[in-house]
PDB file of C-alpha atoms in Angstrom:
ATOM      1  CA  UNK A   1      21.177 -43.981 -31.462  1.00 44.00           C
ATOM      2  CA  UNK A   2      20.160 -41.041 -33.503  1.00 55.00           C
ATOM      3  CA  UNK A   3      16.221 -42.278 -33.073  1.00 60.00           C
ATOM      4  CA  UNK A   4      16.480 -42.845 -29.546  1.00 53.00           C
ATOM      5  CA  UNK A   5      17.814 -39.711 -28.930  1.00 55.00           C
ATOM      6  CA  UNK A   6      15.165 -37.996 -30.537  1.00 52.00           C
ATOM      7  CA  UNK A   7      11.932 -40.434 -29.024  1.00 43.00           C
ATOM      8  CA  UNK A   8      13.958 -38.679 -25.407  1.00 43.00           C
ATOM      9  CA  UNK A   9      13.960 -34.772 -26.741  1.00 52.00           C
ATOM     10  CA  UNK A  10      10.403 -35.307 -28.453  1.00 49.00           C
ATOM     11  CA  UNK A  11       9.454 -37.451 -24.661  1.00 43.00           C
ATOM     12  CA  UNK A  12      10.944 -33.738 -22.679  1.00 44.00           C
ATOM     13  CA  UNK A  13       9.066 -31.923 -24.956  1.00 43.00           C
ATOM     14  CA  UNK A  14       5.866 -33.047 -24.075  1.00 40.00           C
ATOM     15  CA  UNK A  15       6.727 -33.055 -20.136  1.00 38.00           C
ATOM     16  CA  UNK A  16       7.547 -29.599 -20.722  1.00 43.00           C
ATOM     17  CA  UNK A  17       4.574 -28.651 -22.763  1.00 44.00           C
ATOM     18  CA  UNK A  18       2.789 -30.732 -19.826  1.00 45.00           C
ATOM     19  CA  UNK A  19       4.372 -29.031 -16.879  1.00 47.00           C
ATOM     20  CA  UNK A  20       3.498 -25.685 -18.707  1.00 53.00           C
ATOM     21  CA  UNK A  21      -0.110 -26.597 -18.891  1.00 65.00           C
ATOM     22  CA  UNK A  22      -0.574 -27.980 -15.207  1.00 85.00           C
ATOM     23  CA  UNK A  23      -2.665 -25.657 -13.171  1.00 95.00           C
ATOM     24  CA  UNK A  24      -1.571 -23.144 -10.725  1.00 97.00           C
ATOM     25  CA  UNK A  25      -5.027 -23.125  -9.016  1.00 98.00           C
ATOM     26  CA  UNK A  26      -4.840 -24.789  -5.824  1.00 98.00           C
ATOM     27  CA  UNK A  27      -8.520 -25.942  -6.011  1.00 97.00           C
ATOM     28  CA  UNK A  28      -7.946 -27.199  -9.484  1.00 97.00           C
ATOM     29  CA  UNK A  29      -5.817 -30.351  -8.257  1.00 98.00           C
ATOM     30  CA  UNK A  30      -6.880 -33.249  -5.976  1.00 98.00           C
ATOM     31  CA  UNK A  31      -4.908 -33.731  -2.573  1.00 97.00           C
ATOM     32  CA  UNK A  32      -2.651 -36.357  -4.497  1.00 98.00           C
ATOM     33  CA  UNK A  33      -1.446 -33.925  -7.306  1.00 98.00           C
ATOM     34  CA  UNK A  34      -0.975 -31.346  -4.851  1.00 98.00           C
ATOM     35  CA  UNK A  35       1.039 -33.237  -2.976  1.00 97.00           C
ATOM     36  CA  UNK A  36       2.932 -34.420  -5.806  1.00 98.00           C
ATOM     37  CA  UNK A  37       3.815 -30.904  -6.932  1.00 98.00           C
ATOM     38  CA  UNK A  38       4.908 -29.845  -4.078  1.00 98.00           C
ATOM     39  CA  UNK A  39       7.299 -32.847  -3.360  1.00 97.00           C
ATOM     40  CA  UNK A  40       8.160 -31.839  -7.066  1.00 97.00           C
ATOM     41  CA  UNK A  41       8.810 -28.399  -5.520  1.00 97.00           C
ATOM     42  CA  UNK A  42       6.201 -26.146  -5.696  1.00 97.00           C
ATOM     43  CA  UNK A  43       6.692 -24.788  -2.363  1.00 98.00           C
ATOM     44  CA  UNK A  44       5.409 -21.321  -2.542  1.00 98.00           C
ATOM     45  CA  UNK A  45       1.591 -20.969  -1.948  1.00 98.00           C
ATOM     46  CA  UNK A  46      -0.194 -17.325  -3.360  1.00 98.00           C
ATOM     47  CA  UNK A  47      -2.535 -16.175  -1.056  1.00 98.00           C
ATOM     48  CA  UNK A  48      -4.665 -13.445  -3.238  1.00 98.00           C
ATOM     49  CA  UNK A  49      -6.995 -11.598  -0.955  1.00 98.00           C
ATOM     50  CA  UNK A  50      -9.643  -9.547  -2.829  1.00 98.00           C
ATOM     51  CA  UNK A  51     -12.741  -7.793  -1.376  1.00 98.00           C
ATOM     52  CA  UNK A  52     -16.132  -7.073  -1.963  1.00 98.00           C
ATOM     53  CA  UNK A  53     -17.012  -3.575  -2.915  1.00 97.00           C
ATOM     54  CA  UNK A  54     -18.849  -0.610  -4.665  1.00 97.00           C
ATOM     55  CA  UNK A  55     -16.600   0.243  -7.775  1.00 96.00           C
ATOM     56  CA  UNK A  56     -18.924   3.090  -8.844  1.00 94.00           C
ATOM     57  CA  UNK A  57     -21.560   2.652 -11.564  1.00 93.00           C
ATOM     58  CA  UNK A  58     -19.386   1.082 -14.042  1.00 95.00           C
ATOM     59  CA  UNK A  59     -17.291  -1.370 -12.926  1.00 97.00           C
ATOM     60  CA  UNK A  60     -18.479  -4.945 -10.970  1.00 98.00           C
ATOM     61  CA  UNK A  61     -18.325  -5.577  -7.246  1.00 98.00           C
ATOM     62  CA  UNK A  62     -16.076  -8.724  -7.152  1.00 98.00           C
ATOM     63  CA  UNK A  63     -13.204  -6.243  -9.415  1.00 98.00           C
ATOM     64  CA  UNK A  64     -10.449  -7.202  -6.444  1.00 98.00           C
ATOM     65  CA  UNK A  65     -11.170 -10.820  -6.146  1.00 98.00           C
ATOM     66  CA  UNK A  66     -10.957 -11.184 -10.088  1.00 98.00           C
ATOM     67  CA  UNK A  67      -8.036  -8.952 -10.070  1.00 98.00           C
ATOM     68  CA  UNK A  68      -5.839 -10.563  -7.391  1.00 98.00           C
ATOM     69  CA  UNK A  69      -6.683 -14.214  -8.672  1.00 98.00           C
ATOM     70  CA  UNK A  70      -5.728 -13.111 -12.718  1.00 98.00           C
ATOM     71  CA  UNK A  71      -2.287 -11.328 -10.978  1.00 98.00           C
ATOM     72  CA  UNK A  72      -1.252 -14.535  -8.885  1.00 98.00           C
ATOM     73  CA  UNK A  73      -1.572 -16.739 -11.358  1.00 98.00           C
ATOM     74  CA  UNK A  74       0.662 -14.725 -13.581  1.00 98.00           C
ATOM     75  CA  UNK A  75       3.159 -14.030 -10.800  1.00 98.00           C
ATOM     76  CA  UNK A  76       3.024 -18.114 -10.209  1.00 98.00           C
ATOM     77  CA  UNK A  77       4.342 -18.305 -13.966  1.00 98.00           C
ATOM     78  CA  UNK A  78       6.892 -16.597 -13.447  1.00 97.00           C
ATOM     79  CA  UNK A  79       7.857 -17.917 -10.394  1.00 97.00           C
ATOM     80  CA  UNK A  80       7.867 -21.153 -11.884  1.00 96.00           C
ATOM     81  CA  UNK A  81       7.596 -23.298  -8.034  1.00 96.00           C
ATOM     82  CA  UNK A  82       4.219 -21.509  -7.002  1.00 98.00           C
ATOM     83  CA  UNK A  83       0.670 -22.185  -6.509  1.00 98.00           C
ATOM     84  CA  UNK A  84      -2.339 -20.105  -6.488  1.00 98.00           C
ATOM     85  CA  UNK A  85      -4.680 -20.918  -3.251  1.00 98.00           C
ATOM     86  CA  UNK A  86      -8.443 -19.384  -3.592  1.00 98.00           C
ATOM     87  CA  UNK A  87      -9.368 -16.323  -3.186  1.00 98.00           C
ATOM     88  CA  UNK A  88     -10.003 -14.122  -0.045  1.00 98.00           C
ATOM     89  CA  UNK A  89     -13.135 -12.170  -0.721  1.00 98.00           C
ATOM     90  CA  UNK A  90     -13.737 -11.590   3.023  1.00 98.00           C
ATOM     91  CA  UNK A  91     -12.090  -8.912   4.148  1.00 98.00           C
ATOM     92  CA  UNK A  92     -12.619  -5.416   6.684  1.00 97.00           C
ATOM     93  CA  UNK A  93     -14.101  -2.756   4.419  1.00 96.00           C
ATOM     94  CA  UNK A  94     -15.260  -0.073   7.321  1.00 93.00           C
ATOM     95  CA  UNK A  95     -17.963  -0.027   9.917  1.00 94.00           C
ATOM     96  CA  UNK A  96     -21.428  -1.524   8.916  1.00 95.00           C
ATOM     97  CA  UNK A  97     -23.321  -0.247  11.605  1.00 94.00           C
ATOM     98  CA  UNK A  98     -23.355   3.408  10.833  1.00 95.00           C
ATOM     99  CA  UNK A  99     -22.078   2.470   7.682  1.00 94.00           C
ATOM    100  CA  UNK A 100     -18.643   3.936   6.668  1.00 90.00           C
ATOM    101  CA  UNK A 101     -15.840   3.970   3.586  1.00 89.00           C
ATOM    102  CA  UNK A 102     -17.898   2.085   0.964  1.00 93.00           C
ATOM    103  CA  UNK A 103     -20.266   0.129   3.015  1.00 94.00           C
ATOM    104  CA  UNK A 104     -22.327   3.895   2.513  1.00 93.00           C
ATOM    105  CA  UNK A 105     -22.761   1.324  -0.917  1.00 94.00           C
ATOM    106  CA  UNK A 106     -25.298  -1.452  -1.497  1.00 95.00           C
ATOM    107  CA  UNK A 107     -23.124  -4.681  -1.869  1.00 96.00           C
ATOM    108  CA  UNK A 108     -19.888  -4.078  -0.236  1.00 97.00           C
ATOM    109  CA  UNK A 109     -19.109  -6.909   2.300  1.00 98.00           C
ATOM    110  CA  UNK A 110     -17.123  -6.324   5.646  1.00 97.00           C
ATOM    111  CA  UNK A 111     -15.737  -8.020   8.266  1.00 97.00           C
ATOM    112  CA  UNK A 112     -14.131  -7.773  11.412  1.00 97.00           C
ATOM    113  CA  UNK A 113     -10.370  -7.133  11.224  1.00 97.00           C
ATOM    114  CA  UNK A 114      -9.499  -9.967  14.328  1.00 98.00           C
ATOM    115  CA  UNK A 115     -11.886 -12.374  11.832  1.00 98.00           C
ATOM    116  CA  UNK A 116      -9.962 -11.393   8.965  1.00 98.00           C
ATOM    117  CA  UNK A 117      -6.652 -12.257  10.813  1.00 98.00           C
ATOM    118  CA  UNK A 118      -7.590 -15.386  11.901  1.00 98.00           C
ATOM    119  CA  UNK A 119      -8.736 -16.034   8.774  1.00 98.00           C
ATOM    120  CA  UNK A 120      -5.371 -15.520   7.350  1.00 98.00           C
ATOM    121  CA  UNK A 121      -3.645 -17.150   9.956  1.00 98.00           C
ATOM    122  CA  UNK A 122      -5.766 -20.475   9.473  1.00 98.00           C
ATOM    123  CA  UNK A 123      -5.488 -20.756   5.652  1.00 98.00           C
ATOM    124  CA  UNK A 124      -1.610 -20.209   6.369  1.00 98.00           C
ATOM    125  CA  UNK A 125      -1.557 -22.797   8.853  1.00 98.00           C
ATOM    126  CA  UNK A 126      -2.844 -24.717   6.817  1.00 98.00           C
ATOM    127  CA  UNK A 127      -0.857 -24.335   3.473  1.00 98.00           C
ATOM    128  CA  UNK A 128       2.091 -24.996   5.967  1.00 98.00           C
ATOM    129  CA  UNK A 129       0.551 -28.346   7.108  1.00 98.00           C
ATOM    130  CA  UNK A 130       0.340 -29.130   3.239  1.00 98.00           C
ATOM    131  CA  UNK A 131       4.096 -29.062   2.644  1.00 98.00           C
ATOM    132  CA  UNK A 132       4.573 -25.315   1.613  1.00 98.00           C
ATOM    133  CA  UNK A 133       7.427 -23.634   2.810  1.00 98.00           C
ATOM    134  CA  UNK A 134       6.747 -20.088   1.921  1.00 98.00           C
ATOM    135  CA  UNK A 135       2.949 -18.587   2.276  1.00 98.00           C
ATOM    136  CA  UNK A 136       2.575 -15.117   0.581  1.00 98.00           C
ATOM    137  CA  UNK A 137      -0.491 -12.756   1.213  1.00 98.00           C
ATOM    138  CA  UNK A 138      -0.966 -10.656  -2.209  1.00 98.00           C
ATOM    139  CA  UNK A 139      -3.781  -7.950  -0.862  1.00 98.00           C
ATOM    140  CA  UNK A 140      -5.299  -6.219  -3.389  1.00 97.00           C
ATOM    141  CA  UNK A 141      -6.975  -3.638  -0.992  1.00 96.00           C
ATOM    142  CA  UNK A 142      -5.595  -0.650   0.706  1.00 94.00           C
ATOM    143  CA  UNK A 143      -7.229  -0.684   3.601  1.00 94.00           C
ATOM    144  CA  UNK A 144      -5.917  -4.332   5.175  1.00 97.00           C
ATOM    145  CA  UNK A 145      -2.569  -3.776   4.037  1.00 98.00           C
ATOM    146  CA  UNK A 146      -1.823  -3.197   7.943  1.00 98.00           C
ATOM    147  CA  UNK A 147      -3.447  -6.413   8.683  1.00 98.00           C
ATOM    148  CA  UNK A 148      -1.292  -8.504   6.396  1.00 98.00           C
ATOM    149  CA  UNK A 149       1.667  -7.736   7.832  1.00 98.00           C
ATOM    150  CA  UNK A 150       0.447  -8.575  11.462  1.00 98.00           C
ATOM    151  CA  UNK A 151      -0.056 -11.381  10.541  1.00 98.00           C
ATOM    152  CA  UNK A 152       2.918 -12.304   8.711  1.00 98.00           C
ATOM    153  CA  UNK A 153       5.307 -11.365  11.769  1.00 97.00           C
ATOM    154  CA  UNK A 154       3.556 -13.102  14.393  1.00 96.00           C
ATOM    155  CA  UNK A 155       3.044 -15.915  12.438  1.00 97.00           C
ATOM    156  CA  UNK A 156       5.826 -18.800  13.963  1.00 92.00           C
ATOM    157  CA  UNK A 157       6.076 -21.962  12.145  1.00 93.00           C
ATOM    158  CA  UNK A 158       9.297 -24.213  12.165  1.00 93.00           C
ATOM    159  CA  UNK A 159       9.624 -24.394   8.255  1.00 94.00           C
ATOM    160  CA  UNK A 160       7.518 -22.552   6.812  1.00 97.00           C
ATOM    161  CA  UNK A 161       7.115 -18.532   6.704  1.00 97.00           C
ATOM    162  CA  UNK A 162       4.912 -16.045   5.829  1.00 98.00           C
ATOM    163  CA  UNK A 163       5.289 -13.144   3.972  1.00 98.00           C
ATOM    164  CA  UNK A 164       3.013  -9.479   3.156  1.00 98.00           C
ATOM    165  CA  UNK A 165       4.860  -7.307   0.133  1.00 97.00           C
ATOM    166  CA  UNK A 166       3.919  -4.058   0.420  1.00 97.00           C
ATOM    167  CA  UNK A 167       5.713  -4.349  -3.460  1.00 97.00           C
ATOM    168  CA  UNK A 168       2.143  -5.662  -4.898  1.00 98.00           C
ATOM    169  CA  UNK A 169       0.317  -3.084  -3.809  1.00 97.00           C
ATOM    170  CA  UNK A 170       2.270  -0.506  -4.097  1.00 97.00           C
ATOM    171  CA  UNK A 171       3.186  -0.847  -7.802  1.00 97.00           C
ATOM    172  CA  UNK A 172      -0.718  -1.041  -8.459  1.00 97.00           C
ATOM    173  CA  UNK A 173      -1.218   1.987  -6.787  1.00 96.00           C
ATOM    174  CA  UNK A 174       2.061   4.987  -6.752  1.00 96.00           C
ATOM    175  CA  UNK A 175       3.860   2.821  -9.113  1.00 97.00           C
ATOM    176  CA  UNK A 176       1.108   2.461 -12.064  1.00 98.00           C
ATOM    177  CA  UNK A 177       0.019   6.164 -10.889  1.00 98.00           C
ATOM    178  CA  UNK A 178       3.548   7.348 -12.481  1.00 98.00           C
ATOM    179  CA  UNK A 179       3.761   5.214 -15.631  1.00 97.00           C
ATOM    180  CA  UNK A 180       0.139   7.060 -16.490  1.00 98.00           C
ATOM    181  CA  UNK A 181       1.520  10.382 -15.242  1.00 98.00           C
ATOM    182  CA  UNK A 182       4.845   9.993 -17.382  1.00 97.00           C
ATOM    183  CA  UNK A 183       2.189   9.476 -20.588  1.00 97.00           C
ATOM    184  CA  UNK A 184       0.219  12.687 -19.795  1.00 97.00           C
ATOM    185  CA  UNK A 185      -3.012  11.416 -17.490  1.00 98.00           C
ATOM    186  CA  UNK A 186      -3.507  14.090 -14.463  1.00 97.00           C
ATOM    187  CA  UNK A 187      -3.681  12.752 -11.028  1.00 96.00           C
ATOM    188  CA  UNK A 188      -7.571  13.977 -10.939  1.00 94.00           C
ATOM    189  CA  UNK A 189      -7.619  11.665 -13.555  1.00 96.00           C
ATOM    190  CA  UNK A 190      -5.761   8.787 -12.695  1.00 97.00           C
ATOM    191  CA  UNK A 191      -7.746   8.257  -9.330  1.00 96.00           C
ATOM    192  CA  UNK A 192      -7.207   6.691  -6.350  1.00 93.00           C
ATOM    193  CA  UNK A 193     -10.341   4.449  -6.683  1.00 95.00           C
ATOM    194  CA  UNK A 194     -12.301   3.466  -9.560  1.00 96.00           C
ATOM    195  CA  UNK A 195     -10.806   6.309 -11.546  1.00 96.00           C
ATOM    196  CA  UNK A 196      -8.388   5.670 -14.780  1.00 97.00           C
ATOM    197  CA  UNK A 197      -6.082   3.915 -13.149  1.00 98.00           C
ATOM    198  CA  UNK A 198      -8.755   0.914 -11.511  1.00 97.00           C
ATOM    199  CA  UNK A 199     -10.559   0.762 -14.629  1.00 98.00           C
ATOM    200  CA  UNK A 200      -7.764   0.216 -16.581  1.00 98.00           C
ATOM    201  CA  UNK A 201      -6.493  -2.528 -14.723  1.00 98.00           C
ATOM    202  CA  UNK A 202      -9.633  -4.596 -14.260  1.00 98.00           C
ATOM    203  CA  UNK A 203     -10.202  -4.198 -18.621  1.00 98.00           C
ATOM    204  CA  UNK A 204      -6.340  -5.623 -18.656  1.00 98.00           C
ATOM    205  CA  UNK A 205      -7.967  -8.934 -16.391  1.00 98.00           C
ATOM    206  CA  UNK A 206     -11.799  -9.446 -17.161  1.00 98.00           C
ATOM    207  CA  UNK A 207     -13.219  -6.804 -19.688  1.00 97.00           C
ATOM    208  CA  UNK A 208     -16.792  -7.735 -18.446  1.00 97.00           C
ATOM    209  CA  UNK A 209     -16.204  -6.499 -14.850  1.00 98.00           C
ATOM    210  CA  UNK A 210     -16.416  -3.093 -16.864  1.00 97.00           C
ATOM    211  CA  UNK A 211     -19.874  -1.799 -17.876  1.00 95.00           C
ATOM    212  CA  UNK A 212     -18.644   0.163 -21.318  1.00 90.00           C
ATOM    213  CA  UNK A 213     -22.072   2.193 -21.589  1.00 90.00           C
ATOM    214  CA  UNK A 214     -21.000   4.113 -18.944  1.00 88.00           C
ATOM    215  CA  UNK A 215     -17.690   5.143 -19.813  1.00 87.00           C
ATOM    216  CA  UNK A 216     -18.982   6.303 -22.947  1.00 80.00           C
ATOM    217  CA  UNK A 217     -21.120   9.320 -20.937  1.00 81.00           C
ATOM    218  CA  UNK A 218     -19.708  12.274 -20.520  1.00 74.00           C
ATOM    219  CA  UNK A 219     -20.504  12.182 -17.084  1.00 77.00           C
ATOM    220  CA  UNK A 220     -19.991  14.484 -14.146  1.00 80.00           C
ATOM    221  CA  UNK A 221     -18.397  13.745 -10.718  1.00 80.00           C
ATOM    222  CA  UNK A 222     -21.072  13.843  -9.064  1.00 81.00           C
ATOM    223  CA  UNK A 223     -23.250  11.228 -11.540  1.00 83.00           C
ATOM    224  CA  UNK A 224     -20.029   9.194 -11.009  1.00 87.00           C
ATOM    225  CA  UNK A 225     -20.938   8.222  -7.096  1.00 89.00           C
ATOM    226  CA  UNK A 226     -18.089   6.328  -5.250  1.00 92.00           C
ATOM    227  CA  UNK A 227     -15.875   7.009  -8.044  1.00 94.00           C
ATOM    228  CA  UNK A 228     -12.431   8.523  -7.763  1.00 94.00           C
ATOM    229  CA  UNK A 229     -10.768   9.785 -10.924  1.00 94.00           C
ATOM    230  CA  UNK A 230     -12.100   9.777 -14.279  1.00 94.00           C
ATOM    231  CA  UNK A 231     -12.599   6.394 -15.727  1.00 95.00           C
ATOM    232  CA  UNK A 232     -13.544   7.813 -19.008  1.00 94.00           C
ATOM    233  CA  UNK A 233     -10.317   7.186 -21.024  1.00 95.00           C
ATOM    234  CA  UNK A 234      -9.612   3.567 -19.395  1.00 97.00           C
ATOM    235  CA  UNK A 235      -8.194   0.799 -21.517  1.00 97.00           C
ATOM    236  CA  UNK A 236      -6.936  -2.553 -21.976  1.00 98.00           C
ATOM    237  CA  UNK A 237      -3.458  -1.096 -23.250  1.00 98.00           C
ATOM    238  CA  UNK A 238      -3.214   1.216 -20.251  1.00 98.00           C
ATOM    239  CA  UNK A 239      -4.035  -1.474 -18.056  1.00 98.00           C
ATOM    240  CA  UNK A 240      -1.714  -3.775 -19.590  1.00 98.00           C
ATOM    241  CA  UNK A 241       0.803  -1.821 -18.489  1.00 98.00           C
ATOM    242  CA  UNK A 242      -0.184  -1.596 -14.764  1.00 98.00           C
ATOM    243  CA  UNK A 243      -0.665  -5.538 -14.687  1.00 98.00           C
ATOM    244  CA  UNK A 244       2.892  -5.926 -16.423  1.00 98.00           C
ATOM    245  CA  UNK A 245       4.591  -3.914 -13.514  1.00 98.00           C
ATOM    246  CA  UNK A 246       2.919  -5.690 -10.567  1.00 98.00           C
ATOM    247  CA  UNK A 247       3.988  -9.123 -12.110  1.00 98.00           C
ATOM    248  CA  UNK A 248       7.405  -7.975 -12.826  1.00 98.00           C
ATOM    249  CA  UNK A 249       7.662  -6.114  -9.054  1.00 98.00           C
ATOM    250  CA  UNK A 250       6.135  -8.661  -7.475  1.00 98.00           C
ATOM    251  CA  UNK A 251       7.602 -11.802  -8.647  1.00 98.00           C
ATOM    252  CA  UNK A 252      11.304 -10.446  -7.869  1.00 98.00           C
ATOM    253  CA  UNK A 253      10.657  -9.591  -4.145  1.00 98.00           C
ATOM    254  CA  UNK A 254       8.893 -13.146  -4.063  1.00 98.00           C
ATOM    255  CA  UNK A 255      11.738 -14.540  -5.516  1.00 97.00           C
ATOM    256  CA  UNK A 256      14.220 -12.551  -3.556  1.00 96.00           C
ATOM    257  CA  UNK A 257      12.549 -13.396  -0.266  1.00 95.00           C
ATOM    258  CA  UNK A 258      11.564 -17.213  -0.865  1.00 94.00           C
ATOM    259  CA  UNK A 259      15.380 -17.711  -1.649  1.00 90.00           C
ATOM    260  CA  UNK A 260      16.673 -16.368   1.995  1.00 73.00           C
ATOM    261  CA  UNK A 261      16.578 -19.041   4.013  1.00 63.00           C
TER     262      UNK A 261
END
């Protein structure tokens, strides 16, 4: 009895260890496995939604897309009955034609807001057709934020809802913004694009979206085009600690809101 008791625990183990390693990237599984997990319940579908922008001279275009896709998987860990559906790198950056915002920028990428919305409103549709009961859009821009929720209160599905946190963004941006504070960093520092505060975060995700050479110059404002803040003092530990805070944040209000039905 003792033996078969412990060929069970050593047999949970390994479906443990198993369910553990599975991936949370929607694109990762064929339509059977997907459809398995979510009859296994996995009924929450992540929705990150990048962009395509200039990030000054030291830090990569694609720093949202990599940024939302790292955070959703991590908030899908914790969640524990989430997947991660591909990223939105699509998205209404300002008016091309005279250029505006950062499209002043060789290789930002904008669209139309009613193309952006319809965008979302398809992939939702769709995740919904799947078997996913809750659909949330994690935006990792400012300037959509709007947009998401439009689209997440006319959005009418029997069974399935959709859902915009202003909670992710806004413990990437005021909320990370006072842990730095509270350790010293100036706001003039700290940024509101590109500055400490952006850097930091995309070293905590993907250190090569970062181009270290330049952080290392002692650099003026104006050699630090399309820059806001001083990125000069990022790190990984900094950035750590904005990355912890929009898991924590965002994974609660998920959690909160996924459970009211």
């Amino acid at each position: 009895m003792n033996e078969r008791r412990a060929v069970l625990l050593a047999a949970g183990l390994l479906l443990a260890v198993a369910a553990r390693a599975a991936p949370l990237q929607l694109e990762a599984l064929t339509s059977t496995e997907l459809r398995a997990r979510i009859a296994a319940g996995a009924t929450t579908a992540l929705l990150p939604i990048g962009g395509t922008e200039q990030n000054g001279p030291h830090m990569a275009l694609g720093k949202h897309n990599v940024r939302a896709r790292v955070l959703a998987e991590r908030i899908a860990e914790r969640l524990g009955d989430a997947l991660v559906a591909p990223v939105l790198a699509y998205v209404p950056e300002g008016r091309i034609e005279p250029p505006q915002a950062h499209m002043r920028y060789p290789g930002t990428l904008s669209i139309p807001e009613p193309a952006f919305e319809a965008v979302l409103e398809g992939a939702a549709a769709s995740l919904c057709h799947a078997g996913f009961r809750d659909v949330v859009l994690l935006g990792d821009h400012g300037g959509y934020q709007k947009n998401l929720v439009r689209v997440a209160a006319r959005f009418k599905r029997d069974g399935c809802r959709v859902h915009a946190p202003a909670e992710y963004y806004r413990a990437a941006q005021s909320g990370y913004a006072r842990l730095l504070a509270a350790r010293g960093y100036g706001a003039g520092e700290i940024g509101e694009h590109a500055g400490l505060a952006d850097t930091s975060l995309a070293l905590a995700v993907d250190p090569s979206l970062v181009r270290a050479e330049w952080l290392g110059r002692a650099s003026t404002p104006a050699q630090r085009v399309g820059v806001s803040g001083d990125p000069r003092r990022a790190s990984v530990e900094l950035g750590q600690l904005g990355t912890a805070l929009i898991v924590e944040e965002t994974a609660a209000v998920i959690r909160e809101r996924t459970a009211k039905r």
